[in-house]
Amino acid sequence: MLLSSETRLGLRMTTHSFIELVEYVFTLPDVSVFLSQRITQDPLENFFGCQRQRGGTHDNPSVQEFQKNMQALRVVNSFVKGPVKGNCRGSKGFDKPVLEKENHPLPKRIAAQKRK
């Protein structure tokens, strides 16, 4: 396999930076485990994939279109599902929805209880 000099340099820089990061993290107090899966940008790529998916054939939304899409994604909470197509793997429960659903029932109103 032949790699360009730029690719080799990028791999070398990434490897050295990652090793330095791990060494630094283990110097912090109370750190005994380092999960490298937590420093991925997949959730960010999934979010922008959903933005592109909402835009349809329009790949470069304006600020107003982006805000409109963001509001729609918040309302339907569809960015939890992720984009239909993408280059990110699923994260076995590591990314939590921004708008979490609550499963417990709401408390009843006092006024409604008095009418009965």
CSV table of C-alpha atoms in Angstrom, one decimal:
chain,number,residue,atom,x,y,z
A,1,MET,CA,0.0,0.0,0.0
A,2,LEU,CA,1.4,3.3,-1.0
A,3,LEU,CA,0.6,6.4,1.0
A,4,SER,CA,1.4,10.0,0.0
A,5,SER,CA,3.8,12.0,2.1
A,6,GLU,CA,0.9,14.1,3.3
A,7,THR,CA,-1.1,11.1,4.5
A,8,ARG,CA,1.9,9.6,6.3
A,9,LEU,CA,2.5,13.0,8.0
A,10,GLY,CA,-1.1,13.2,9.0
A,11,LEU,CA,-1.1,9.6,10.4
A,12,ARG,CA,2.1,10.3,12.3
A,13,MET,CA,0.7,13.6,13.8
A,14,THR,CA,-2.5,11.9,14.8
A,15,THR,CA,-0.8,9.0,16.4
A,16,HIS,CA,1.6,11.2,18.4
A,17,SER,CA,-1.2,13.5,19.4
A,18,PHE,CA,-3.3,10.6,20.6
A,19,ILE,CA,-0.5,9.1,22.6
A,20,GLU,CA,0.2,12.5,24.2
A,21,LEU,CA,-3.5,12.9,25.0
A,22,VAL,CA,-3.7,9.5,26.7
A,23,GLU,CA,-0.6,10.1,28.7
A,24,TYR,CA,-2.0,13.5,29.8
A,25,VAL,CA,-5.4,12.1,30.7
A,26,PHE,CA,-3.8,9.4,33.0
A,27,THR,CA,-1.9,12.2,34.9
A,28,LEU,CA,-5.2,13.7,36.0
A,29,PRO,CA,-6.5,12.6,39.5
A,30,ASP,CA,-9.2,10.0,39.7
A,31,VAL,CA,-8.8,8.9,36.1
A,32,SER,CA,-8.3,5.1,35.7
A,33,VAL,CA,-10.1,4.4,32.4
A,34,PHE,CA,-9.9,6.1,29.0
A,35,LEU,CA,-12.6,5.4,26.4
A,36,SER,CA,-11.3,6.5,23.1
A,37,GLN,CA,-14.7,6.0,21.5
A,38,ARG,CA,-15.9,9.1,23.4
A,39,ILE,CA,-13.7,11.4,21.4
A,40,THR,CA,-15.2,10.7,18.1
A,41,GLN,CA,-17.0,13.3,15.9
A,42,ASP,CA,-19.6,10.8,14.7
A,43,PRO,CA,-22.5,12.5,16.6
A,44,LEU,CA,-21.6,15.8,14.9
A,45,GLU,CA,-21.5,14.2,11.5
A,46,ASN,CA,-24.8,12.5,12.2
A,47,PHE,CA,-26.4,15.9,13.1
A,48,PHE,CA,-25.2,17.5,9.9
A,49,GLY,CA,-26.3,14.5,8.0
A,50,CYS,CA,-29.8,15.1,9.3
A,51,GLN,CA,-29.5,18.7,8.3
A,52,ARG,CA,-28.6,17.8,4.8
A,53,GLN,CA,-31.4,15.2,4.7
A,54,ARG,CA,-33.9,17.9,5.7
A,55,GLY,CA,-32.6,20.1,2.9
A,56,GLY,CA,-33.4,17.6,0.2
A,57,THR,CA,-31.5,18.4,-3.0
A,58,HIS,CA,-30.4,21.7,-1.5
A,59,ASP,CA,-26.9,21.1,0.0
A,60,ASN,CA,-26.0,24.6,1.1
A,61,PRO,CA,-28.7,26.0,3.3
A,62,SER,CA,-28.8,29.6,4.3
A,63,VAL,CA,-28.7,30.6,8.0
A,64,GLN,CA,-32.5,31.0,8.0
A,65,GLU,CA,-33.0,27.5,6.4
A,66,PHE,CA,-30.5,26.0,8.9
A,67,GLN,CA,-32.5,27.5,11.8
A,68,LYS,CA,-35.8,26.3,10.3
A,69,ASN,CA,-34.4,22.8,9.9
A,70,MET,CA,-32.9,22.9,13.4
A,71,GLN,CA,-36.3,23.8,14.8
A,72,ALA,CA,-38.0,21.0,12.9
A,73,LEU,CA,-35.4,18.5,14.1
A,74,ARG,CA,-36.0,19.6,17.7
A,75,VAL,CA,-39.8,19.2,17.3
A,76,VAL,CA,-39.8,15.7,15.9
A,77,ASN,CA,-36.6,14.7,17.7
A,78,SER,CA,-35.4,13.0,14.5
A,79,PHE,CA,-31.7,13.6,14.9
A,80,VAL,CA,-31.7,10.8,17.5
A,81,LYS,CA,-32.3,8.4,14.6
A,82,GLY,CA,-29.5,9.6,12.5
A,83,PRO,CA,-29.3,10.2,8.8
A,84,VAL,CA,-30.4,7.5,6.4
A,85,LYS,CA,-27.0,7.5,4.6
A,86,GLY,CA,-23.7,8.3,6.2
A,87,ASN,CA,-20.2,7.2,7.0
A,88,CYS,CA,-20.7,6.9,10.8
A,89,ARG,CA,-21.1,3.7,12.7
A,90,GLY,CA,-23.8,3.3,15.4
A,91,SER,CA,-22.7,4.1,18.9
A,92,LYS,CA,-24.0,1.4,21.2
A,93,GLY,CA,-25.9,3.8,23.5
A,94,PHE,CA,-23.1,6.4,24.0
A,95,ASP,CA,-24.9,9.3,22.4
A,96,LYS,CA,-28.0,10.3,24.2
A,97,PRO,CA,-30.9,12.2,22.6
A,98,VAL,CA,-30.8,16.0,23.2
A,99,LEU,CA,-34.5,16.0,24.0
A,100,GLU,CA,-35.1,12.9,26.2
A,101,LYS,CA,-38.6,11.5,26.6
A,102,GLU,CA,-40.0,10.9,30.0
A,103,ASN,CA,-41.9,7.7,30.6
A,104,HIS,CA,-43.6,8.5,33.9
A,105,PRO,CA,-47.2,9.8,33.9
A,106,LEU,CA,-47.8,13.5,34.6
A,107,PRO,CA,-49.4,14.4,38.0
A,108,LYS,CA,-53.1,14.9,37.9
A,109,ARG,CA,-54.6,18.3,38.5
A,110,ILE,CA,-56.1,19.0,41.9
A,111,ALA,CA,-59.1,20.8,40.4
A,112,ALA,CA,-59.9,17.7,38.2
A,113,GLN,CA,-59.8,15.5,41.3
A,114,LYS,CA,-62.2,17.8,43.2
A,115,ARG,CA,-64.8,17.6,40.4
A,116,LYS,CA,-65.1,13.8,40.7
